[in-house]
């Protein structure tokens, strides 16, 4: 018995409608007029079946800040709006709530993997694991103080702890994320790379 049978969906590579049978999370049959018994059946006439999306650059909890100062140039937006609001409001709870919204939006759009960088990524990990979505979670590294750390050395130390806590999880995997060339010195960027190589994770 199939777990899922999708009937009469358009598969772009085939150029015409077909049925798709899924069992144990794998596509096991593709053909026309499949009459297999299935736990669930989706009538998909007029719909297209294609692989899920991967969003390779997110700050998913910033869903709570969407639209604020959107008309400003980048550095004005960061310095006059975003960093001010983050300094006031960002907390593990803020990040969790923003992740709930952002991950719900991702799933509803067909995204099953996102690569994230923000503060308190432990909260994003909690939501991603509960939602069943894959996520690369980057501990953000900066040269200036925030609620997460005060110095580049402290960011790097906390990033190392984060990587070791989340390495080997089923759905989420840790990464090292120096914020940008305009917020990290060459020395911080070099040490971030060294840490990623030492721990065997993406940067």
mmCIF file of C-alpha atoms in Angstrom:
data_model
loop_
_atom_site.group_PDB
_atom_site.id
_atom_site.type_symbol
_atom_site.label_atom_id
_atom_site.label_comp_id
_atom_site.label_asym_id
_atom_site.label_seq_id
_atom_site.Cartn_x
_atom_site.Cartn_y
_atom_site.Cartn_z
ATOM 1 C CA UNK A 1 0.000 0.000 0.000
ATOM 2 C CA UNK A 2 1.208 3.495 -0.852
ATOM 3 C CA UNK A 3 1.346 6.212 1.771
ATOM 4 C CA UNK A 4 0.323 8.857 -0.768
ATOM 5 C CA UNK A 5 -1.008 8.765 -4.323
ATOM 6 C CA UNK A 6 -0.991 12.023 -6.285
ATOM 7 C CA UNK A 7 -3.345 11.758 -9.257
ATOM 8 C CA UNK A 8 -3.095 13.560 -12.595
ATOM 9 C CA UNK A 9 -0.387 16.047 -11.694
ATOM 10 C CA UNK A 10 1.748 17.738 -14.316
ATOM 11 C CA UNK A 11 5.406 16.746 -14.046
ATOM 12 C CA UNK A 12 7.406 19.279 -16.101
ATOM 13 C CA UNK A 13 10.002 16.735 -17.274
ATOM 14 C CA UNK A 14 7.250 14.494 -18.701
ATOM 15 C CA UNK A 15 5.239 17.278 -20.290
ATOM 16 C CA UNK A 16 1.911 15.621 -19.505
ATOM 17 C CA UNK A 17 -0.119 14.604 -16.435
ATOM 18 C CA UNK A 18 0.820 11.483 -14.493
ATOM 19 C CA UNK A 19 0.154 9.763 -11.176
ATOM 20 C CA UNK A 20 2.855 9.603 -8.505
ATOM 21 C CA UNK A 21 3.031 6.998 -5.747
ATOM 22 C CA UNK A 22 4.948 7.684 -2.530
ATOM 23 C CA UNK A 23 5.908 5.209 0.193
ATOM 24 C CA UNK A 24 8.168 5.737 3.213
ATOM 25 C CA UNK A 25 9.021 9.238 1.998
ATOM 26 C CA UNK A 26 10.218 8.051 -1.417
ATOM 27 C CA UNK A 27 8.668 8.266 -4.887
ATOM 28 C CA UNK A 28 8.212 4.609 -5.856
ATOM 29 C CA UNK A 29 5.950 4.820 -8.932
ATOM 30 C CA UNK A 30 5.221 7.281 -11.708
ATOM 31 C CA UNK A 31 2.736 6.473 -14.443
ATOM 32 C CA UNK A 32 -0.647 7.104 -15.957
ATOM 33 C CA UNK A 33 -3.767 5.614 -14.429
ATOM 34 C CA UNK A 34 -2.143 4.118 -11.320
ATOM 35 C CA UNK A 35 -4.780 2.220 -9.355
ATOM 36 C CA UNK A 36 -2.669 1.453 -6.290
ATOM 37 C CA UNK A 37 -4.323 1.473 -2.885
ATOM 38 C CA UNK A 38 -3.090 4.416 -0.799
ATOM 39 C CA UNK A 39 -3.613 5.799 2.682
ATOM 40 C CA UNK A 40 -4.113 9.272 1.214
ATOM 41 C CA UNK A 41 -4.953 10.425 -2.300
ATOM 42 C CA UNK A 42 -4.596 13.935 -3.714
ATOM 43 C CA UNK A 43 -6.483 14.895 -6.873
ATOM 44 C CA UNK A 44 -3.993 17.219 -8.560
ATOM 45 C CA UNK A 45 -5.566 18.067 -11.909
ATOM 46 C CA UNK A 46 -4.292 21.441 -13.101
ATOM 47 C CA UNK A 47 -1.442 21.435 -10.586
ATOM 48 C CA UNK A 48 2.311 21.037 -11.116
ATOM 49 C CA UNK A 49 4.537 18.708 -9.077
ATOM 50 C CA UNK A 50 8.143 19.826 -8.612
ATOM 51 C CA UNK A 51 10.898 19.578 -5.967
ATOM 52 C CA UNK A 52 10.719 21.718 -2.862
ATOM 53 C CA UNK A 53 12.519 25.046 -2.558
ATOM 54 C CA UNK A 54 15.641 25.846 -0.546
ATOM 55 C CA UNK A 55 16.057 29.406 0.744
ATOM 56 C CA UNK A 56 19.804 29.908 0.981
ATOM 57 C CA UNK A 57 19.847 33.271 2.817
ATOM 58 C CA UNK A 58 17.452 34.052 5.639
ATOM 59 C CA UNK A 59 17.219 35.916 8.906
ATOM 60 C CA UNK A 60 13.958 34.111 9.547
ATOM 61 C CA UNK A 61 13.057 35.750 12.844
ATOM 62 C CA UNK A 62 13.195 39.171 11.214
ATOM 63 C CA UNK A 63 9.674 38.412 9.996
ATOM 64 C CA UNK A 64 8.730 40.499 13.048
ATOM 65 C CA UNK A 65 10.614 43.501 11.622
ATOM 66 C CA UNK A 66 9.380 43.196 8.046
ATOM 67 C CA UNK A 67 8.782 46.473 6.239
ATOM 68 C CA UNK A 68 10.302 48.727 8.895
ATOM 69 C CA UNK A 69 12.548 51.294 7.226
ATOM 70 C CA UNK A 70 12.338 49.414 3.929
ATOM 71 C CA UNK A 71 12.732 52.640 1.933
ATOM 72 C CA UNK A 72 16.153 53.446 3.441
ATOM 73 C CA UNK A 73 19.614 52.706 2.004
ATOM 74 C CA UNK A 74 21.270 49.652 3.572
ATOM 75 C CA UNK A 75 23.498 51.301 6.165
ATOM 76 C CA UNK A 76 20.832 53.823 7.207
ATOM 77 C CA UNK A 77 18.347 50.955 7.531
ATOM 78 C CA UNK A 78 20.754 48.949 9.682
ATOM 79 C CA UNK A 79 22.061 51.768 11.864
ATOM 80 C CA UNK A 80 18.894 53.856 12.301
ATOM 81 C CA UNK A 81 16.225 51.143 12.364
ATOM 82 C CA UNK A 82 17.224 47.481 12.605
ATOM 83 C CA UNK A 83 20.116 47.594 15.053
ATOM 84 C CA UNK A 84 18.189 49.994 17.292
ATOM 85 C CA UNK A 85 15.124 47.726 17.381
ATOM 86 C CA UNK A 86 17.207 44.587 17.818
ATOM 87 C CA UNK A 87 19.049 46.193 20.721
ATOM 88 C CA UNK A 88 15.718 46.933 22.370
ATOM 89 C CA UNK A 89 13.628 43.859 21.610
ATOM 90 C CA UNK A 90 15.662 40.836 20.502
ATOM 91 C CA UNK A 91 15.547 37.961 22.990
ATOM 92 C CA UNK A 92 15.215 34.173 22.778
ATOM 93 C CA UNK A 93 11.430 34.625 22.910
ATOM 94 C CA UNK A 94 11.447 37.269 20.153
ATOM 95 C CA UNK A 95 13.542 34.984 17.954
ATOM 96 C CA UNK A 96 11.259 32.012 18.655
ATOM 97 C CA UNK A 97 8.110 33.984 17.789
ATOM 98 C CA UNK A 98 9.655 35.380 14.606
ATOM 99 C CA UNK A 99 10.799 31.897 13.611
ATOM 100 C CA UNK A 100 7.276 30.534 14.086
ATOM 101 C CA UNK A 101 5.976 33.070 11.560
ATOM 102 C CA UNK A 102 8.885 32.769 9.131
ATOM 103 C CA UNK A 103 8.918 28.970 9.138
ATOM 104 C CA UNK A 104 5.137 28.784 8.655
ATOM 105 C CA UNK A 105 5.518 31.070 5.627
ATOM 106 C CA UNK A 106 8.398 28.967 4.302
ATOM 107 C CA UNK A 107 6.472 25.714 4.560
ATOM 108 C CA UNK A 108 3.358 27.225 2.980
ATOM 109 C CA UNK A 109 5.434 28.306 -0.044
ATOM 110 C CA UNK A 110 6.995 24.865 -0.563
ATOM 111 C CA UNK A 111 10.335 25.575 1.135
ATOM 112 C CA UNK A 112 11.780 22.600 3.018
ATOM 113 C CA UNK A 113 15.302 23.894 3.733
ATOM 114 C CA UNK A 114 16.514 27.316 4.816
ATOM 115 C CA UNK A 115 19.930 28.693 5.716
ATOM 116 C CA UNK A 116 19.677 31.167 8.574
ATOM 117 C CA UNK A 117 21.835 33.573 10.535
ATOM 118 C CA UNK A 118 20.648 35.595 13.500
ATOM 119 C CA UNK A 119 20.823 35.892 17.263
ATOM 120 C CA UNK A 120 19.714 33.147 19.681
ATOM 121 C CA UNK A 121 19.655 30.504 16.953
ATOM 122 C CA UNK A 122 18.868 27.902 19.613
ATOM 123 C CA UNK A 123 15.323 29.263 19.502
ATOM 124 C CA UNK A 124 15.188 28.845 15.716
ATOM 125 C CA UNK A 125 16.454 25.273 16.104
ATOM 126 C CA UNK A 126 13.647 24.500 18.538
ATOM 127 C CA UNK A 127 10.964 25.755 16.130
ATOM 128 C CA UNK A 128 12.524 24.133 13.045
ATOM 129 C CA UNK A 129 12.714 20.748 14.739
ATOM 130 C CA UNK A 130 9.107 20.976 15.931
ATOM 131 C CA UNK A 131 7.954 22.007 12.442
ATOM 132 C CA UNK A 132 9.936 19.249 10.721
ATOM 133 C CA UNK A 133 11.833 21.581 8.375
ATOM 134 C CA UNK A 134 15.541 21.313 7.568
ATOM 135 C CA UNK A 135 17.680 24.283 8.547
ATOM 136 C CA UNK A 136 21.297 25.358 8.476
ATOM 137 C CA UNK A 137 21.594 27.624 11.500
ATOM 138 C CA UNK A 138 24.393 30.136 11.678
ATOM 139 C CA UNK A 139 25.672 31.668 14.864
ATOM 140 C CA UNK A 140 26.164 35.292 13.840
ATOM 141 C CA UNK A 141 29.584 36.825 14.549
ATOM 142 C CA UNK A 142 30.188 40.577 14.758
ATOM 143 C CA UNK A 143 32.893 42.951 15.941
ATOM 144 C CA UNK A 144 30.568 45.073 18.084
ATOM 145 C CA UNK A 145 28.561 44.230 21.215
ATOM 146 C CA UNK A 146 24.988 42.921 21.128
ATOM 147 C CA UNK A 147 22.801 40.988 23.546
ATOM 148 C CA UNK A 148 24.583 37.799 22.473
ATOM 149 C CA UNK A 149 28.237 38.753 23.007
ATOM 150 C CA UNK A 150 30.461 41.744 23.723
ATOM 151 C CA UNK A 151 33.676 41.018 21.808
ATOM 152 C CA UNK A 152 34.719 39.053 18.704
ATOM 153 C CA UNK A 153 36.406 36.529 20.985
ATOM 154 C CA UNK A 154 33.179 35.966 22.912
ATOM 155 C CA UNK A 155 31.188 35.557 19.677
ATOM 156 C CA UNK A 156 33.678 32.965 18.444
ATOM 157 C CA UNK A 157 33.628 31.113 21.764
ATOM 158 C CA UNK A 158 29.824 31.019 21.818
ATOM 159 C CA UNK A 159 29.730 30.007 18.150
ATOM 160 C CA UNK A 160 31.972 27.047 18.947
ATOM 161 C CA UNK A 161 29.662 25.996 21.797
ATOM 162 C CA UNK A 162 26.635 26.340 19.494
ATOM 163 C CA UNK A 163 28.229 24.183 16.797
ATOM 164 C CA UNK A 164 29.108 21.456 19.277
ATOM 165 C CA UNK A 165 25.607 21.477 20.760
ATOM 166 C CA UNK A 166 23.798 21.110 17.432
ATOM 167 C CA UNK A 167 26.210 19.057 15.335
ATOM 168 C CA UNK A 168 24.696 15.686 14.426
ATOM 169 C CA UNK A 169 21.029 16.658 14.791
ATOM 170 C CA UNK A 170 18.596 15.102 12.339
ATOM 171 C CA UNK A 171 16.967 18.205 10.823
ATOM 172 C CA UNK A 172 19.139 21.155 11.801
ATOM 173 C CA UNK A 173 22.857 21.638 11.321
ATOM 174 C CA UNK A 174 25.079 24.414 12.691
ATOM 175 C CA UNK A 175 27.180 26.796 10.619
ATOM 176 C CA UNK A 176 29.580 29.646 11.348
ATOM 177 C CA UNK A 177 28.306 33.011 10.097
ATOM 178 C CA UNK A 178 30.461 36.117 10.272
ATOM 179 C CA UNK A 179 27.924 38.839 9.530
ATOM 180 C CA UNK A 180 29.575 40.866 6.762
ATOM 181 C CA UNK A 181 32.799 42.489 5.614
ATOM 182 C CA UNK A 182 31.499 45.814 6.958
ATOM 183 C CA UNK A 183 30.797 44.425 10.466
ATOM 184 C CA UNK A 184 33.737 42.023 10.860
ATOM 185 C CA UNK A 185 37.436 42.821 10.681
ATOM 186 C CA UNK A 186 39.762 40.727 8.504
ATOM 187 C CA UNK A 187 41.012 39.102 11.713
ATOM 188 C CA UNK A 188 37.477 38.117 12.766
ATOM 189 C CA UNK A 189 36.762 36.746 9.289
ATOM 190 C CA UNK A 190 39.978 34.707 9.367
ATOM 191 C CA UNK A 191 39.230 33.312 12.831
ATOM 192 C CA UNK A 192 35.676 32.449 11.733
ATOM 193 C CA UNK A 193 37.063 30.466 8.810
ATOM 194 C CA UNK A 194 39.561 28.716 11.075
ATOM 195 C CA UNK A 195 36.748 27.764 13.467
ATOM 196 C CA UNK A 196 34.596 26.398 10.639
ATOM 197 C CA UNK A 197 37.499 24.305 9.338
ATOM 198 C CA UNK A 198 38.350 23.094 12.836
ATOM 199 C CA UNK A 199 34.758 22.002 13.502
ATOM 200 C CA UNK A 200 34.070 20.722 9.978
ATOM 201 C CA UNK A 201 31.022 22.915 9.347
ATOM 202 C CA UNK A 202 29.901 25.321 6.637
ATOM 203 C CA UNK A 203 30.711 29.018 6.797
#
